[in-house]
Coordinates of C-alpha atoms in Angstrom, one line a residue:
Chain O
M19 CA -79.2 57.1 -171.5
I20 CA -76.0 58.9 -170.5
D21 CA -78.0 61.5 -168.6
A22 CA -80.0 58.9 -166.8
L23 CA -76.8 57.1 -165.8
S24 CA -74.9 60.2 -164.7
V25 CA -77.7 61.0 -162.2
R26 CA -77.6 57.5 -160.9
L27 CA -73.9 57.1 -161.1
Y28 CA -73.4 56.3 -157.4
Y29 CA -76.2 53.7 -157.4
L30 CA -74.4 52.1 -160.4
V31 CA -71.1 52.1 -158.6
A32 CA -72.7 50.6 -155.5
F33 CA -74.1 47.7 -157.5
V34 CA -70.9 47.2 -159.5
L35 CA -69.1 46.9 -156.2
I36 CA -71.6 44.4 -154.9
G37 CA -71.2 42.4 -158.1
I38 CA -67.4 42.5 -158.0
G39 CA -67.5 41.4 -154.3
T40 CA -69.8 38.5 -155.0
Y41 CA -67.7 37.4 -157.9
M42 CA -64.5 37.5 -155.8
M43 CA -66.2 35.5 -152.9
I44 CA -67.2 32.8 -155.3
D45 CA -64.3 32.6 -157.8
K46 CA -61.1 33.3 -155.9
G47 CA -59.3 30.3 -154.6
N48 CA -57.3 32.2 -152.0
L49 CA -59.1 32.6 -148.7
V50 CA -57.7 36.1 -148.0
K51 CA -59.0 37.2 -151.4
K52 CA -62.4 35.8 -150.5
V53 CA -62.4 37.9 -147.4
I54 CA -61.4 41.0 -149.4
G55 CA -64.3 40.1 -151.7
M56 CA -66.6 40.1 -148.7
N57 CA -65.4 43.6 -147.8
V58 CA -65.9 44.9 -151.3
F59 CA -69.4 43.5 -151.3
Q60 CA -70.2 45.1 -148.0
S61 CA -68.7 48.4 -149.1
G62 CA -71.1 48.4 -152.0
I63 CA -74.0 48.1 -149.6
F64 CA -72.7 50.8 -147.4
L65 CA -72.4 53.1 -150.4
F66 CA -75.9 52.3 -151.4
F67 CA -77.2 53.4 -148.0
I68 CA -75.2 56.6 -148.1
V69 CA -76.5 57.5 -151.5
I70 CA -80.1 57.0 -150.5
A71 CA -79.6 59.5 -147.7
Y72 CA -78.3 62.2 -150.0
V73 CA -80.6 65.1 -150.9
S74 CA -79.3 67.3 -153.7
G75 CA -78.3 70.8 -152.4
A76 CA -78.9 69.9 -148.8
S77 CA -76.5 70.7 -145.9
P78 CA -75.2 68.3 -143.2
P79 CA -77.8 67.6 -140.5
L80 CA -76.5 70.2 -138.0
L81 CA -78.9 72.6 -136.3
T82 CA -76.6 75.5 -137.0
A83 CA -76.7 74.9 -140.8
P84 CA -79.6 76.0 -142.9
G85 CA -82.1 73.4 -144.1
P86 CA -82.9 71.2 -146.0
Y87 CA -80.8 68.5 -144.5
V88 CA -79.6 65.2 -145.8
S89 CA -81.1 62.2 -143.9
P90 CA -78.9 61.3 -140.9
L91 CA -80.5 58.0 -140.2
P92 CA -78.8 55.9 -142.9
H93 CA -75.4 57.3 -141.8
V94 CA -76.1 56.0 -138.3
L95 CA -77.1 52.7 -139.6
I96 CA -74.0 52.3 -141.7
L97 CA -71.8 53.4 -138.9
T98 CA -73.2 50.4 -137.0
A99 CA -72.9 48.1 -140.1
I100 CA -69.2 49.2 -140.5
V101 CA -68.5 48.1 -136.9
V102 CA -70.2 44.8 -137.7
G103 CA -68.1 44.5 -140.9
V104 CA -64.9 45.2 -139.0
S105 CA -65.6 42.5 -136.4
L106 CA -66.5 40.0 -139.2
T107 CA -63.2 40.7 -140.9
A108 CA -61.3 40.3 -137.7
V109 CA -62.9 36.9 -137.0
A110 CA -62.4 35.8 -140.6
L111 CA -58.7 36.8 -140.5
G112 CA -58.3 35.0 -137.2
L113 CA -59.7 31.9 -138.7
I114 CA -57.5 32.2 -141.7
V115 CA -54.4 32.4 -139.4
R116 CA -55.5 29.1 -137.8
I117 CA -56.2 27.5 -141.2
Y118 CA -52.7 28.5 -142.5
G119 CA -51.1 27.1 -139.3
E120 CA -52.9 23.8 -139.9
Y121 CA -52.5 23.4 -143.7
S122 CA -49.6 25.8 -144.5
T123 CA -51.6 27.1 -147.5
L124 CA -54.5 29.4 -148.2
D125 CA -55.5 27.8 -151.5
T126 CA -58.9 26.2 -151.2
E127 CA -58.1 23.6 -153.9
I128 CA -55.0 22.4 -152.1
I129 CA -56.9 22.4 -148.7
R130 CA -59.6 20.3 -150.3
E131 CA -57.1 17.8 -151.5
V132 CA -55.3 17.6 -148.2
S133 CA -58.5 17.2 -146.0
D134 CA -60.8 14.5 -147.2
D135 CA -63.8 16.0 -145.4
E136 CA -66.1 16.8 -148.3
Chain X
M272 CA -89.7 44.8 -113.7
S273 CA -91.2 46.8 -116.5
D274 CA -87.8 46.8 -118.1
L275 CA -87.8 43.1 -118.5
P276 CA -87.7 42.9 -122.3
A277 CA -84.6 45.0 -122.4
L278 CA -83.0 43.2 -119.4
L279 CA -83.5 39.8 -121.2
V280 CA -81.1 40.9 -123.9
V281 CA -78.7 42.9 -121.8
F282 CA -78.3 40.4 -119.0
P283 CA -76.6 37.6 -121.1
I284 CA -74.2 40.3 -122.6
F285 CA -73.4 41.4 -119.1
A286 CA -72.9 37.8 -117.9
S287 CA -70.7 37.2 -120.9
I288 CA -68.4 40.1 -119.9
V289 CA -68.3 38.8 -116.3
V290 CA -67.2 35.3 -117.6
L291 CA -64.5 36.9 -119.7
L292 CA -63.2 39.0 -116.8
A293 CA -63.4 36.1 -114.3
G294 CA -61.3 34.1 -116.8
L295 CA -58.5 36.7 -116.3
A296 CA -58.4 35.9 -112.6
R297 CA -59.0 32.2 -112.7
S298 CA -59.4 29.9 -115.6
R299 CA -62.3 27.4 -115.8
T300 CA -64.7 29.7 -113.9
G301 CA -66.8 29.9 -117.1
W302 CA -69.2 27.1 -116.5
P303 CA -70.6 27.9 -113.1
I304 CA -71.1 31.6 -114.0
A305 CA -72.7 30.7 -117.4
A306 CA -75.0 28.1 -115.6
L307 CA -76.1 30.6 -113.0
A308 CA -76.8 33.2 -115.7
S309 CA -78.7 30.7 -117.7
V310 CA -80.9 29.8 -114.8
V311 CA -81.7 33.5 -114.2
Q312 CA -82.3 33.9 -117.9
V313 CA -84.8 31.0 -117.9
G314 CA -86.6 32.6 -114.9
M315 CA -86.9 36.0 -116.6
A316 CA -87.9 34.4 -119.9
L317 CA -90.7 32.5 -118.2
V318 CA -92.0 35.6 -116.5
L319 CA -91.9 37.6 -119.7
G320 CA -93.2 34.7 -121.7
S321 CA -96.3 34.3 -119.6
R322 CA -97.1 38.0 -120.2
G323 CA -96.6 37.6 -123.9
F324 CA -99.6 35.3 -124.3
G325 CA -102.1 38.0 -123.7
D326 CA -104.5 39.5 -126.3
E327 CA -102.1 42.4 -126.9
P328 CA -98.4 42.0 -127.3
V329 CA -96.1 43.6 -124.6
R330 CA -94.4 46.7 -126.0
Y331 CA -91.3 48.3 -124.6
V332 CA -89.7 51.5 -125.9
V333 CA -85.9 51.6 -125.6
G334 CA -84.2 54.7 -124.2
G335 CA -87.4 56.8 -124.2
F336 CA -87.4 57.5 -127.9
T337 CA -91.0 56.7 -128.9
A338 CA -91.8 54.4 -131.8
P339 CA -91.6 54.7 -134.8
Y340 CA -88.5 56.8 -134.2
G341 CA -86.8 54.8 -131.5
I342 CA -86.3 51.1 -131.2
E343 CA -89.2 49.1 -129.9
L344 CA -89.2 45.7 -128.3
V345 CA -92.4 43.6 -128.9
V346 CA -93.2 40.4 -127.1
D347 CA -96.2 38.4 -128.4
G348 CA -96.9 34.7 -128.1
L349 CA -94.5 33.7 -130.8
S350 CA -91.5 35.8 -129.6
A351 CA -92.3 34.7 -126.0
T352 CA -92.0 31.1 -127.2
M353 CA -88.7 31.8 -128.9
V354 CA -87.3 33.5 -125.8
V355 CA -88.3 30.7 -123.5
L356 CA -87.0 28.1 -126.0
V357 CA -83.6 29.9 -126.3
A358 CA -83.2 30.1 -122.5
V359 CA -84.3 26.5 -121.8
V360 CA -82.2 24.9 -124.6
S361 CA -79.1 26.9 -123.8
L362 CA -79.4 25.8 -120.1
G363 CA -79.9 22.2 -121.2
V364 CA -76.9 22.2 -123.5
L365 CA -74.8 23.7 -120.7
G366 CA -75.7 20.6 -118.6
Y367 CA -74.1 18.6 -121.4
A368 CA -71.2 21.0 -121.9
R369 CA -69.9 20.6 -118.3
T370 CA -67.9 17.5 -119.1
A371 CA -68.1 17.4 -122.9
G372 CA -66.3 20.7 -123.1
P373 CA -65.0 23.0 -124.6
R374 CA -64.1 24.3 -121.1
S375 CA -62.4 27.6 -121.6
N376 CA -63.9 30.9 -120.4
P377 CA -63.9 32.6 -123.8
F378 CA -66.1 29.7 -125.0
Y379 CA -68.7 30.4 -122.4
A380 CA -68.5 34.2 -123.0
T381 CA -69.3 33.5 -126.7
Y382 CA -72.0 31.1 -125.6
L383 CA -73.8 33.8 -123.6
L384 CA -73.3 36.2 -126.5
L385 CA -75.1 33.8 -128.8
V386 CA -78.0 33.6 -126.2
A387 CA -78.1 37.4 -126.2
G388 CA -78.2 37.7 -130.0
L389 CA -80.9 35.1 -130.3
T390 CA -83.0 36.6 -127.6
G391 CA -82.5 40.0 -129.2
M392 CA -83.7 38.7 -132.6
S393 CA -86.8 37.3 -130.9
V394 CA -87.9 40.4 -129.1
T395 CA -87.0 43.2 -131.4
G396 CA -89.7 45.2 -133.2
D397 CA -87.3 47.1 -135.5
V398 CA -85.8 45.7 -138.7
F399 CA -82.4 47.2 -138.5
N400 CA -82.1 46.2 -134.9
M401 CA -83.0 42.7 -136.1
Y402 CA -80.1 42.9 -138.6
V403 CA -77.7 43.8 -135.8
F404 CA -78.8 40.9 -133.6
L405 CA -78.6 38.7 -136.7
E406 CA -75.0 39.6 -137.0
I407 CA -74.3 39.2 -133.3
T408 CA -75.8 35.7 -133.5
G409 CA -73.8 35.0 -136.6
L410 CA -70.5 36.2 -135.1
A411 CA -71.0 34.2 -131.9
A412 CA -72.0 31.1 -134.0
Y413 CA -68.9 31.4 -136.2
A414 CA -66.6 31.7 -133.2
L415 CA -68.4 28.7 -131.5
V416 CA -68.0 26.5 -134.6
A417 CA -64.3 27.4 -134.6
S418 CA -63.9 26.4 -131.0
G419 CA -63.2 22.8 -132.0
K420 CA -59.6 21.9 -132.4
G421 CA -58.1 21.2 -135.7
G422 CA -58.3 22.7 -139.1
R423 CA -61.6 21.2 -140.0
S424 CA -63.6 23.3 -137.6
A425 CA -61.7 26.5 -138.6
L426 CA -62.4 25.8 -142.2
A427 CA -66.1 25.1 -141.5
A428 CA -66.4 28.3 -139.5
L429 CA -64.8 30.4 -142.3
K430 CA -67.2 28.9 -144.9
Y431 CA -70.1 29.6 -142.5
L432 CA -68.8 33.1 -142.0
L433 CA -68.5 33.9 -145.7
V434 CA -71.9 32.5 -146.7
G435 CA -73.6 33.8 -143.5
T436 CA -72.3 37.3 -144.1
F437 CA -73.5 37.2 -147.7
G438 CA -77.0 36.3 -146.4
A439 CA -77.0 38.9 -143.7
S440 CA -75.8 41.6 -146.2
L441 CA -78.6 40.7 -148.5
F442 CA -80.9 41.2 -145.5
L443 CA -79.4 44.6 -144.9
L444 CA -79.8 45.6 -148.6
G445 CA -83.5 44.5 -148.3
I446 CA -83.8 46.8 -145.3
G447 CA -82.3 49.6 -147.5
Y448 CA -85.0 49.1 -150.2
A449 CA -87.8 49.0 -147.6
Y450 CA -86.4 52.2 -146.1
V451 CA -86.3 53.9 -149.5
A452 CA -89.9 52.9 -150.1
T453 CA -91.2 54.0 -146.7
G454 CA -88.7 56.0 -144.7
T455 CA -89.2 54.0 -141.5
L456 CA -87.6 50.9 -139.8
N457 CA -90.2 50.1 -137.1
M458 CA -91.9 46.9 -138.1
N459 CA -95.4 48.1 -137.1
D460 CA -95.0 51.3 -138.9
L461 CA -93.4 49.6 -141.9
S462 CA -96.4 47.3 -142.4
A463 CA -98.7 50.4 -142.6
Q464 CA -96.4 52.4 -144.8
L465 CA -95.7 49.5 -147.2
A466 CA -99.4 49.0 -147.6
A467 CA -99.7 52.8 -148.4
V468 CA -96.9 52.5 -151.0
G469 CA -98.6 49.6 -152.6
Y470 CA -97.6 45.9 -152.6
T471 CA -96.9 45.8 -156.3
S472 CA -94.4 48.6 -156.2
P473 CA -91.0 47.3 -157.6
L474 CA -89.2 48.7 -154.5
V475 CA -91.4 46.8 -152.1
R476 CA -91.1 43.6 -154.2
V477 CA -87.3 43.8 -154.3
A478 CA -87.2 44.5 -150.6
F479 CA -89.2 41.4 -149.9
G480 CA -87.1 39.3 -152.2
L481 CA -83.8 40.4 -150.6
L482 CA -85.0 40.0 -147.0
V483 CA -86.4 36.6 -147.7
V484 CA -83.4 35.3 -149.6
G485 CA -81.1 36.7 -146.9
L486 CA -83.0 34.8 -144.3
F487 CA -83.1 31.6 -146.4
V488 CA -79.3 31.6 -146.3
K489 CA -79.4 31.9 -142.5
I490 CA -82.1 29.2 -142.2
A491 CA -80.2 27.0 -144.6
V492 CA -82.9 26.3 -147.2
F493 CA -81.8 24.3 -150.2
P494 CA -79.8 25.5 -152.4
L495 CA -78.5 28.1 -149.9
H496 CA -77.7 25.5 -147.2
T497 CA -74.0 24.9 -148.3
W498 CA -72.5 26.2 -145.1
Q499 CA -74.6 24.1 -142.8
P500 CA -73.5 20.5 -143.1
A501 CA -69.8 21.5 -142.8
A502 CA -70.5 23.8 -139.8
Y503 CA -72.6 21.2 -137.9
A504 CA -70.1 18.4 -138.6
G505 CA -67.0 20.5 -138.0
A506 CA -68.2 22.0 -134.7
P507 CA -67.6 20.3 -131.3
D508 CA -70.6 18.1 -130.3
T509 CA -71.9 20.6 -127.7
V510 CA -71.9 23.4 -130.3
S511 CA -73.6 21.5 -133.0
G512 CA -76.3 20.6 -130.5
L513 CA -76.8 24.2 -129.5
I514 CA -76.6 25.8 -133.0
S515 CA -78.7 23.2 -134.8
A516 CA -81.4 23.7 -132.1
L517 CA -81.4 27.5 -132.0
V518 CA -79.8 29.4 -134.8
S519 CA -81.8 28.3 -137.8
T520 CA -84.9 28.2 -135.6
V521 CA -84.7 31.8 -134.6
S522 CA -83.9 32.8 -138.2
A523 CA -87.1 31.0 -139.3
Y524 CA -88.9 33.0 -136.6
A525 CA -87.4 36.1 -138.1
L526 CA -88.8 35.0 -141.5
I527 CA -92.3 34.6 -140.0
R528 CA -91.9 38.1 -138.4
I529 CA -90.8 39.7 -141.7
V530 CA -93.3 38.0 -143.9
F531 CA -96.4 38.5 -141.6
S532 CA -95.6 41.4 -139.3
V533 CA -93.9 43.6 -141.9
F534 CA -95.2 42.5 -145.3
T535 CA -98.5 40.9 -144.1
V536 CA -100.6 38.3 -145.9
D537 CA -102.0 40.9 -148.2
F538 CA -98.6 41.2 -149.8
L539 CA -98.6 37.5 -150.4
A540 CA -102.1 37.7 -151.9
A541 CA -101.1 40.6 -154.1
N542 CA -98.0 38.8 -155.3
P543 CA -98.8 35.2 -156.1
F544 CA -95.3 34.9 -157.6
A545 CA -93.7 35.5 -154.1
R546 CA -95.9 32.8 -152.6
N547 CA -95.1 30.3 -155.4
V548 CA -91.4 30.9 -154.9
L549 CA -91.8 30.2 -151.2
M550 CA -93.8 27.0 -151.9
A551 CA -91.2 25.8 -154.5
G552 CA -88.4 26.5 -152.1
A553 CA -90.2 24.6 -149.4
A554 CA -90.9 21.6 -151.6
V555 CA -87.4 21.4 -153.1
S556 CA -85.8 21.8 -149.6
I557 CA -87.9 19.0 -148.2
V558 CA -87.2 16.5 -151.0
V559 CA -83.6 17.3 -151.8
G560 CA -82.6 17.7 -148.1
S561 CA -84.0 14.2 -147.4
L562 CA -82.3 12.7 -150.4
L563 CA -79.0 14.2 -149.4
A564 CA -79.5 12.9 -145.9
V565 CA -80.1 9.4 -147.1
S566 CA -76.8 9.4 -149.0
Q567 CA -74.6 10.5 -146.0
S568 CA -72.4 8.1 -144.1
E569 CA -71.4 10.5 -141.2
I570 CA -74.1 10.8 -138.5
K571 CA -73.7 14.6 -138.0
R572 CA -73.9 15.3 -141.7
L573 CA -77.0 13.2 -142.0
L574 CA -78.6 15.1 -139.1
A575 CA -77.6 18.4 -140.8
Y576 CA -79.2 17.6 -144.1
S577 CA -82.3 16.4 -142.1
S578 CA -82.5 20.0 -140.8
V579 CA -82.5 21.3 -144.4
S580 CA -85.5 19.1 -145.0
Q581 CA -87.3 20.0 -141.8
F582 CA -87.0 23.7 -142.3
G583 CA -88.6 23.2 -145.7
L584 CA -91.7 22.3 -143.8
I585 CA -91.6 25.6 -141.9
I586 CA -91.1 27.6 -145.2
G587 CA -94.1 25.6 -146.5
A588 CA -96.2 26.7 -143.6
V589 CA -95.2 30.3 -144.3
A590 CA -96.2 30.0 -147.9
V591 CA -99.6 28.4 -147.0
A592 CA -100.1 31.4 -144.7
N593 CA -103.2 30.4 -142.7
G594 CA -103.7 30.0 -139.0
T595 CA -103.5 26.3 -138.8
A596 CA -100.2 26.1 -140.8
L597 CA -98.6 28.9 -138.7
T598 CA -99.6 27.2 -135.5
G599 CA -98.0 24.1 -136.9
A600 CA -94.9 26.1 -137.8
A601 CA -94.6 27.4 -134.2
I602 CA -95.0 23.9 -132.8
H603 CA -92.6 22.4 -135.3
L604 CA -90.0 25.1 -134.6
V605 CA -90.0 24.2 -130.9
G606 CA -90.2 20.5 -131.6
H607 CA -87.4 20.5 -134.1
A608 CA -85.2 22.5 -131.7
I609 CA -85.6 19.9 -129.0
M610 CA -85.5 16.8 -131.3
K611 CA -82.5 18.0 -133.4
G612 CA -80.6 19.4 -130.5
G613 CA -81.2 16.1 -128.7
L614 CA -80.2 14.0 -131.7
F615 CA -76.9 15.9 -132.1
L616 CA -76.1 15.6 -128.4
T617 CA -77.0 11.9 -128.4
A618 CA -74.7 11.4 -131.4
G619 CA -72.0 13.3 -129.5
L620 CA -72.6 11.0 -126.5
V621 CA -72.4 7.9 -128.6
A622 CA -69.3 9.1 -130.2
S623 CA -67.5 9.9 -127.0
T624 CA -68.5 6.5 -125.5
T625 CA -67.9 4.2 -128.4
G626 CA -66.2 6.4 -131.1
A627 CA -69.1 5.6 -133.5
R628 CA -69.4 8.6 -135.9
T629 CA -70.7 6.9 -139.0
V630 CA -73.9 5.1 -139.9
D631 CA -72.1 1.8 -140.2
E632 CA -70.5 2.1 -136.8
F633 CA -74.0 2.3 -135.3
E634 CA -74.5 -1.4 -135.9
G635 CA -75.6 -3.2 -132.8
L636 CA -75.6 -0.1 -130.7
G637 CA -78.9 -1.2 -129.0
E638 CA -77.0 -3.9 -127.2
Y639 CA -74.0 -2.2 -125.7
L640 CA -75.4 1.3 -125.2
P641 CA -79.1 0.8 -124.6
V642 CA -79.9 4.2 -123.1
G643 CA -78.1 6.1 -125.8
A644 CA -79.6 4.0 -128.6
G645 CA -83.0 4.3 -126.9
S646 CA -82.9 8.1 -126.7
F647 CA -81.7 8.3 -130.3
C648 CA -84.5 6.0 -131.4
V649 CA -87.2 8.0 -129.6
L650 CA -85.9 11.3 -131.0
A651 CA -85.6 9.9 -134.5
L652 CA -89.1 8.5 -134.4
A653 CA -90.4 11.9 -133.1
M654 CA -88.6 13.5 -136.0
V655 CA -90.4 11.1 -138.4
G656 CA -93.7 12.2 -136.8
V657 CA -94.9 9.2 -135.0
P658 CA -97.8 10.1 -132.6
P659 CA -98.0 11.1 -129.8
T660 CA -94.7 13.0 -130.1
I661 CA -94.3 16.7 -130.8
G662 CA -93.0 16.0 -134.2
F663 CA -96.3 14.5 -135.1
V664 CA -98.4 17.5 -133.9
G665 CA -96.3 20.0 -135.8
K666 CA -96.4 18.1 -139.0
W667 CA -100.1 17.4 -138.6
Y668 CA -101.0 21.1 -138.2
I669 CA -98.8 22.1 -141.2
A670 CA -100.3 19.4 -143.4
L671 CA -103.8 20.3 -142.3
G672 CA -103.1 23.9 -143.1
A673 CA -101.9 23.0 -146.6
V674 CA -105.0 21.0 -147.1
E675 CA -107.3 23.8 -145.8
A676 CA -105.6 26.2 -148.2
Q677 CA -106.0 23.6 -151.0
A678 CA -102.3 23.8 -151.8
W679 CA -102.4 20.2 -153.0
P680 CA -98.9 19.8 -154.4
L681 CA -97.4 21.1 -151.2
A682 CA -99.7 19.0 -149.1
V683 CA -98.5 15.9 -150.9
V684 CA -94.8 16.9 -150.4
I685 CA -95.4 17.5 -146.7
L686 CA -97.1 14.2 -146.2
S687 CA -94.4 12.4 -148.2
S688 CA -91.8 14.2 -146.1
T689 CA -92.7 11.8 -143.3
L690 CA -91.8 8.8 -145.5
L691 CA -88.6 10.6 -146.6
T692 CA -87.6 11.2 -143.0
L693 CA -88.3 7.6 -142.2
A694 CA -86.0 6.7 -145.1
Y695 CA -82.9 8.0 -143.5
F696 CA -83.7 7.3 -139.8
A697 CA -84.9 3.7 -140.6
R698 CA -81.3 2.9 -141.8
L699 CA -80.0 3.9 -138.4
I700 CA -82.7 2.3 -136.3
E701 CA -82.3 -0.9 -138.2
R702 CA -78.6 -0.9 -137.7
M703 CA -78.9 -0.2 -134.0
Y704 CA -81.4 -2.9 -133.2
F705 CA -81.4 -5.6 -135.8
R706 CA -77.8 -6.1 -136.6
E707 CA -75.1 -7.9 -134.6
P708 CA -72.3 -5.6 -133.4
V709 CA -69.3 -6.2 -135.6
A710 CA -67.3 -8.7 -133.4
T711 CA -68.1 -7.2 -130.0
S712 CA -64.8 -7.7 -128.3
S713 CA -62.7 -6.0 -131.0
S714 CA -65.2 -3.2 -131.4
V715 CA -64.9 -2.3 -127.7
E716 CA -61.1 -2.2 -128.2
T717 CA -61.3 -0.1 -131.3
A718 CA -63.9 2.0 -129.5
E719 CA -61.4 2.7 -126.7
S720 CA -58.6 3.5 -129.0
K721 CA -61.0 5.8 -130.9
V722 CA -61.9 7.5 -127.7
A723 CA -58.2 8.1 -127.2
I724 CA -57.9 9.5 -130.7
D725 CA -60.9 11.7 -130.1
V726 CA -59.4 13.1 -127.0
A727 CA -56.2 13.8 -128.9
T728 CA -57.9 15.4 -132.0
D729 CA -60.8 17.4 -130.9
G730 CA -60.8 17.2 -127.1
T731 CA -64.5 16.2 -126.9
G732 CA -64.0 12.6 -126.3
T733 CA -64.3 12.5 -122.5
P734 CA -66.3 9.7 -120.8
P735 CA -69.9 10.8 -120.5
S736 CA -71.1 12.3 -117.2
M737 CA -74.4 12.3 -115.5
G738 CA -75.1 15.8 -117.0
M739 CA -74.7 14.5 -120.5
W740 CA -76.9 11.5 -119.9
A741 CA -79.5 13.7 -118.2
T742 CA -79.6 16.2 -121.0
V743 CA -80.0 13.5 -123.7
V744 CA -82.7 11.6 -121.8
A745 CA -84.5 14.9 -120.9
A746 CA -84.6 15.8 -124.7
A747 CA -86.1 12.4 -125.5
V748 CA -88.7 12.7 -122.7
L749 CA -89.6 16.3 -123.7
A750 CA -90.1 15.3 -127.3
V751 CA -92.8 12.9 -126.2
V752 CA -94.4 14.9 -123.3
L753 CA -94.6 18.1 -125.2
G754 CA -96.6 16.3 -127.9
A755 CA -99.4 16.0 -125.4
A756 CA -99.2 19.7 -124.4
A757 CA -98.9 20.9 -128.0
F758 CA -102.6 21.1 -128.8
E759 CA -103.2 23.3 -125.7
Y760 CA -100.2 25.4 -126.7
G761 CA -101.8 25.8 -130.2
Q762 CA -104.9 27.3 -128.5
L763 CA -102.8 29.6 -126.4
L764 CA -101.1 30.9 -129.5
E765 CA -104.4 31.7 -131.2
P766 CA -104.6 35.5 -130.4
T767 CA -101.0 35.9 -131.6
I768 CA -101.6 34.1 -134.9
E769 CA -104.7 36.1 -135.5
H770 CA -102.7 39.3 -134.9
L771 CA -100.1 38.1 -137.4
L772 CA -102.6 37.3 -140.1
T773 CA -104.6 40.6 -139.9

């Protein structure tokens, strides 16, 4: 059991991060914490991709280094996904600034009471 | 002109940058540039679209890296339809946006970015590329929803962003699983490799589940629709028209692409559970979406829940997975885009003329706004599925497909969906035509004061222009005329559907 876990430790961490992130996005009342939760959630997925690229005992994918190499493709994908994540965080924080300017609070409960939209 | 598939995606991005730069020199230059770009986009989409309807899809390799290593763009009948739909609807909504606003240059830059994202999702033949375009579409859509003034639209946009990102991230995780199973990202190659791995492998099953649930969030299938009513209701009228017509539609196209081009019908045959979940999701979405729509008092929220229910039909067609149902899905995607976009724009037009934003305020509308009420009525009846409109043809094919596949419970739900749709639109039509306006003189006064309030609060309440009327009437006319063309379109689509199902 412990052996099996130690081999898959990084997968475990990735999915724990995904779980924590999801929990924060759902449970936290503070909007900034929700965005942090989104970032943790995405980090879990990024870690998952990096782990699947890893080949035990392999070198970085440089032609000067001896083979076998780790797979470079997931690294490239995650580089793209990180850029997407940064833009999402930027837009989210921009919206939060506007919401704070409007309601003077970041608590979803209070905002719900103030605005009678729902 | 052989670079047309790539140009179709790059051109709106380029135009978006031009709009942004022009805004630095002179403000309010956004609309003419965006309109010009949209006209060019429609032209290119039509040329490419006509090529897509051949026996073989058009394939284009980006940057000289051959598939399956590089990114491939594939245009078949279905993606050609989406490309043309995106171009035409965005041009139409621009006609509405000229006076209805928002008018700033950044708005039109984002608008074109959304067009680029949607077009990219339609033409790509690579799953990771699809994820990137999904996020571009998402980012542009969040920003557009937030372009309304006031806290409400910002709040709706943030909610949309959080839920939408969750969905897109699940999609990305699903891509990861598929990549672990096969080592490839090209859709064509994936379908061959996934078959080699075996459709009952846990990796492949989890990949399917994550990809489909991720797209369900983006399509807004019940119970993952929570972002959608707030986003549609909180956005400016122009934006709700555009987003309701295109974003969920192209996401549903992505679902069809993932299920049939990547996983293929054999996967559904090997995993009856996956098919049953799709069917259950479709049925629940149709019924609960309609019931929620009936209970709404605000027009835009009613229309939003109606979308939840209509996309249930599309999911149903995917679950049925035969040629007739898929033809119906394609027709209903186009039809829904025109009808729902038209309904949102009509609702916006009515609101900016009379201030009526709730079901009760629609009382007697037929008398003092006959054209608006007439368009709304035609579009609503088309949505219900009254022949000879396009709404009828789409539902007819989907129901026929369900019967052919002998999926009786689903067939019953699909047929009853017509009645359910009637349930919420009948309330409106009855109020518009068979009730007296509440004390006409005072209602005009309150209407005017409301217009003033609208101008003050969200800046969309300008008196309607010719462009707004033309767009709304054109949507109503299209909803009827396309009904006649839909059967021929179904035949044109046959080679594409056959390709999808083999």
